[in-house]
mmCIF file of C-alpha atoms in Angstrom:
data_model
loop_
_atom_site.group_PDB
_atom_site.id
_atom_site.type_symbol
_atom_site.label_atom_id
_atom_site.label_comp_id
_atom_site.label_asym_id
_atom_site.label_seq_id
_atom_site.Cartn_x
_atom_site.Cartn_y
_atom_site.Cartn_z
ATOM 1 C CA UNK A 26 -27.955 13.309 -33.283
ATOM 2 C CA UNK A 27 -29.141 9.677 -33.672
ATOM 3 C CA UNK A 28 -32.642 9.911 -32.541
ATOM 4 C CA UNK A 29 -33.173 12.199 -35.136
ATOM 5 C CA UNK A 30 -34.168 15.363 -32.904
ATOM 6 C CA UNK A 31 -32.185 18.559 -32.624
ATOM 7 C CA UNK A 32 -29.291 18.625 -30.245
ATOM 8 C CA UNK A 33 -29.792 20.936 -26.954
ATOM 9 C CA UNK A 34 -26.689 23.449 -27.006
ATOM 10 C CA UNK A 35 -26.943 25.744 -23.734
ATOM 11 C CA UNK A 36 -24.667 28.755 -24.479
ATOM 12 C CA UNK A 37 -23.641 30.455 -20.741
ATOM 13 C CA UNK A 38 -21.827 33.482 -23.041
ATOM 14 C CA UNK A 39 -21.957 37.484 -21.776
ATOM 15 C CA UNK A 40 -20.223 38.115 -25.105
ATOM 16 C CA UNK A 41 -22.924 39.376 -27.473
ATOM 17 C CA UNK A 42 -19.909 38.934 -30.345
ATOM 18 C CA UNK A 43 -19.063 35.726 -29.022
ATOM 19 C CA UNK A 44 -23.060 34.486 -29.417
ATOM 20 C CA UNK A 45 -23.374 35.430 -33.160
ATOM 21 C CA UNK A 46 -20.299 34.064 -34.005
ATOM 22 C CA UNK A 47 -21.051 30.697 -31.868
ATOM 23 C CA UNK A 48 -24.362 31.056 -33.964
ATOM 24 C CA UNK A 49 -22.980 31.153 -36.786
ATOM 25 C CA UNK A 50 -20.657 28.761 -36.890
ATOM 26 C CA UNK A 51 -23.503 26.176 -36.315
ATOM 27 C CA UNK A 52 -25.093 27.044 -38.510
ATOM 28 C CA UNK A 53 -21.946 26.383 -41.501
ATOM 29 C CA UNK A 54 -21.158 23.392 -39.997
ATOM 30 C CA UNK A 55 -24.576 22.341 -41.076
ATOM 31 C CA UNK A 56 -26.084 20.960 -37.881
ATOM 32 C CA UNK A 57 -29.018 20.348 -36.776
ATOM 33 C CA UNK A 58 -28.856 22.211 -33.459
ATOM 34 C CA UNK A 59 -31.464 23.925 -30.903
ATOM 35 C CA UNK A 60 -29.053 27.010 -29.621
ATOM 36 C CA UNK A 61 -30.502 28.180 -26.165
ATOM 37 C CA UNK A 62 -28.491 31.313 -24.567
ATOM 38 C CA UNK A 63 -28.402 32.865 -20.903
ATOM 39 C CA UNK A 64 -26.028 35.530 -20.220
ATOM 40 C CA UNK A 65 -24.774 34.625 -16.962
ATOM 41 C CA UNK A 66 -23.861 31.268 -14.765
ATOM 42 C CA UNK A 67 -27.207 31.854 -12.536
ATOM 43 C CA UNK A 68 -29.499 32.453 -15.032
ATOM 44 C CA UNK A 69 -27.249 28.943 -16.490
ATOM 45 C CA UNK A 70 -28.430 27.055 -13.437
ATOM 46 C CA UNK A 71 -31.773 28.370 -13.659
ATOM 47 C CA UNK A 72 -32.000 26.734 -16.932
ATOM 48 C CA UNK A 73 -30.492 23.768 -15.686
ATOM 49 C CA UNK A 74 -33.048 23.195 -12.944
ATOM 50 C CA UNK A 75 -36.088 23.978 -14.590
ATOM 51 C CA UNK A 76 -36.605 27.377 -12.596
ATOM 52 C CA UNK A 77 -38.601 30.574 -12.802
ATOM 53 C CA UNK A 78 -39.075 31.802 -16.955
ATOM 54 C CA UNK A 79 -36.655 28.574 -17.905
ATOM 55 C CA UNK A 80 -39.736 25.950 -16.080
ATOM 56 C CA UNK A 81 -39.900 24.260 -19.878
ATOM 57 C CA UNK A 82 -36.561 24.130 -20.690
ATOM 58 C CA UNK A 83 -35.259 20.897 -22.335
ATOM 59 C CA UNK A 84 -32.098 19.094 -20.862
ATOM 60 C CA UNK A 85 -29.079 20.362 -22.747
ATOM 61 C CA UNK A 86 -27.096 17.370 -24.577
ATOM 62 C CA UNK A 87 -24.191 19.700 -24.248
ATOM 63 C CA UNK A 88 -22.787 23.405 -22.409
ATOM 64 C CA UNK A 89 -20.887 25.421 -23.698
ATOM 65 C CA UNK A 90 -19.461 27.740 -20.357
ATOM 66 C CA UNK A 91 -17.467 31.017 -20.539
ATOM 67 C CA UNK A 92 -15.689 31.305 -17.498
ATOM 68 C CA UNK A 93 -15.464 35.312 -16.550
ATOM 69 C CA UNK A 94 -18.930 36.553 -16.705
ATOM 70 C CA UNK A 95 -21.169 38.245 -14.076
ATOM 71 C CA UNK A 96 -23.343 37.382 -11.262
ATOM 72 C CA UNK A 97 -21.604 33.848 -11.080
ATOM 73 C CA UNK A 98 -19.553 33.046 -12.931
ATOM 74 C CA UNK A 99 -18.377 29.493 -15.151
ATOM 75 C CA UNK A 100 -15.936 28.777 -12.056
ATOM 76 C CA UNK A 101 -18.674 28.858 -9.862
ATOM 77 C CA UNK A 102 -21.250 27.002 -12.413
ATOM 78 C CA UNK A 103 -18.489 24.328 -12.694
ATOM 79 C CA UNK A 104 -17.986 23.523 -9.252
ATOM 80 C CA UNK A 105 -21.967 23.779 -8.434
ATOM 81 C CA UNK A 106 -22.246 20.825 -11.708
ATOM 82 C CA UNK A 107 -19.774 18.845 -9.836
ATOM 83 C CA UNK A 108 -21.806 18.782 -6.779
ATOM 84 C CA UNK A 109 -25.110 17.678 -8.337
ATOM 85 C CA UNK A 110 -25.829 13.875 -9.006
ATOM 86 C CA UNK A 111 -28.398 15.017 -11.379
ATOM 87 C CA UNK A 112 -26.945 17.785 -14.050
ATOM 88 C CA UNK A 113 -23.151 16.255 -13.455
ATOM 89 C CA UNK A 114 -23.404 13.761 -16.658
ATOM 90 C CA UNK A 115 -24.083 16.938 -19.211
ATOM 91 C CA UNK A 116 -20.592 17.349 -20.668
ATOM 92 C CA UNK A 117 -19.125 20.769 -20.530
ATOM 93 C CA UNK A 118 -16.875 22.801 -23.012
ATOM 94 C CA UNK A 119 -14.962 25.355 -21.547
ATOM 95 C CA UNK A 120 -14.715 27.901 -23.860
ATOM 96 C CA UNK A 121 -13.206 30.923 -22.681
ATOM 97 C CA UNK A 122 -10.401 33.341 -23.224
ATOM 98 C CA UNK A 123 -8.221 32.182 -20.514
ATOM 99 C CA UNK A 124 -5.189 30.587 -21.153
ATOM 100 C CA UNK A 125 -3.805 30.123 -16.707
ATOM 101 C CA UNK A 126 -2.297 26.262 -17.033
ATOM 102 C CA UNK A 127 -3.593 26.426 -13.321
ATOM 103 C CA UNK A 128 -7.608 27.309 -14.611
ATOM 104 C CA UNK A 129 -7.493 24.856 -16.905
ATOM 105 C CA UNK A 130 -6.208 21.996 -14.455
ATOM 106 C CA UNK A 131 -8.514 23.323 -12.293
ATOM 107 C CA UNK A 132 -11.895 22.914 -14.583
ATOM 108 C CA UNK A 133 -10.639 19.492 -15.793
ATOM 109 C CA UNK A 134 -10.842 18.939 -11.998
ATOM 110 C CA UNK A 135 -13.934 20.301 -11.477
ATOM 111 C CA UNK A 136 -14.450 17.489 -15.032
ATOM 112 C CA UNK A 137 -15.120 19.343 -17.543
ATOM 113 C CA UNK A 138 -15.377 17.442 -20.914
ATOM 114 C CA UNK A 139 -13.196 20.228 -22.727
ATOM 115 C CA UNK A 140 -11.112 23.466 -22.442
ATOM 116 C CA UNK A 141 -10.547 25.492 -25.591
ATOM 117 C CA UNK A 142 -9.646 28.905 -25.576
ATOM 118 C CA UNK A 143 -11.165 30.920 -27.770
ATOM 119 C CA UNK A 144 -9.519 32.334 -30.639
ATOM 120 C CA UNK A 145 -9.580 36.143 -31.185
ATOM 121 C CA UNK A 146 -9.328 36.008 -34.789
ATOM 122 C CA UNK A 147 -13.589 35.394 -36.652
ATOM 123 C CA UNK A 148 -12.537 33.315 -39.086
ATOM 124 C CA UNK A 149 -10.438 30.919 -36.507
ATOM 125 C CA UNK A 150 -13.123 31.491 -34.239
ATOM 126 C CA UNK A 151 -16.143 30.335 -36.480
ATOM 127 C CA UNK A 152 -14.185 26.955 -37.526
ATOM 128 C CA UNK A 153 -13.229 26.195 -33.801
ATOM 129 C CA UNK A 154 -17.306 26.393 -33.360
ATOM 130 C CA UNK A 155 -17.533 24.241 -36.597
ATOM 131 C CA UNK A 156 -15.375 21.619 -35.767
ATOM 132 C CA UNK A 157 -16.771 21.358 -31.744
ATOM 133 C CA UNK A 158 -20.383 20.789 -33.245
ATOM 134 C CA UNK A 159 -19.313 18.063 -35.294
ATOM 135 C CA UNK A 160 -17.471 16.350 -32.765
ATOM 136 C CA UNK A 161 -19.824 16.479 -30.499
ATOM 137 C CA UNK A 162 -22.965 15.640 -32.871
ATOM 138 C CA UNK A 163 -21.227 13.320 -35.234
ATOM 139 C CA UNK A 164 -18.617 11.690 -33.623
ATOM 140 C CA UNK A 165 -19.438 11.726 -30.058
ATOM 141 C CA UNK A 166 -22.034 9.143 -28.134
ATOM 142 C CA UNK A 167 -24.067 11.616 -25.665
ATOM 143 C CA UNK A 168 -25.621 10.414 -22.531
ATOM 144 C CA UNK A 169 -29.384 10.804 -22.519
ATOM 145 C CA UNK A 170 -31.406 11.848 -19.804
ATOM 146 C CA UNK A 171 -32.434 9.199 -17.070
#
């Protein structure tokens, strides 16, 4: 990132496999990058808003969302993002298994900044992660917070 601090990455990931590999391919691309996880979409929106055990947490410069998890899901964090003037501007990466042409209209609807699916195969997997965190820290101009 340009002001020389560590970009915010809030992982919303139930996938204990999918959060060492997202890990891991941070840390090979060789970013500079403060990785915060929650399990679940509330415990996402907790984060989001400051709440309960999350009170200090800093504004993420980017999300990356699993869609099927439990307790609420990345649908349901999607479509509560859309409806808040505040957390709305902190682009979103789908990054999910699901593949439905009709999910993936519907999140870009809901605006989501990206959709990838995620690859099953590690090694595919790790370079997908590689590749997002340089797009998004080298390439990309990320809002700040007002």
């Amino acid at each position: 990132m340009e002001s020389g601090r560590p970009a915010v990455v809030l992982l919303v990931e139930d996938n204990e496999d999918d959060v060492i590999i997202t890990r891991k391919g941070f840390t090979q691309a060789k970013l500079v990058i403060e990785l915060h996880h929650v399990e679940n979409g509330r415990q996402c929106m907790e984060f989001l808003r400051r709440e309960g055990s999350h009170a200090s947490a800093p504004r993420p410069d980017l999300i990356l969302l699993d869609l099927n998890m439990p307790v609420m899901t990345g649908r349901e964090v999607m479509a509560e993002l859309a409806r808040d003037d505040v957390l709305c501007s902190i682009p979103v990466v789908v990054l999910t298994t699901t593949e439905s042409e009709r999910e993936i209209l519907e999140m870009y609807r809901l605006r989501c900044s990206s959709y990838i699916t995620k690859p099953v195969d590690f090694e595919q997997f790790l370079r997908v992660v590689r590749e997002l965190g340089n797009y998004w820290f080298t390439v990309v101009v990320l809002p700040t917070e007002d």
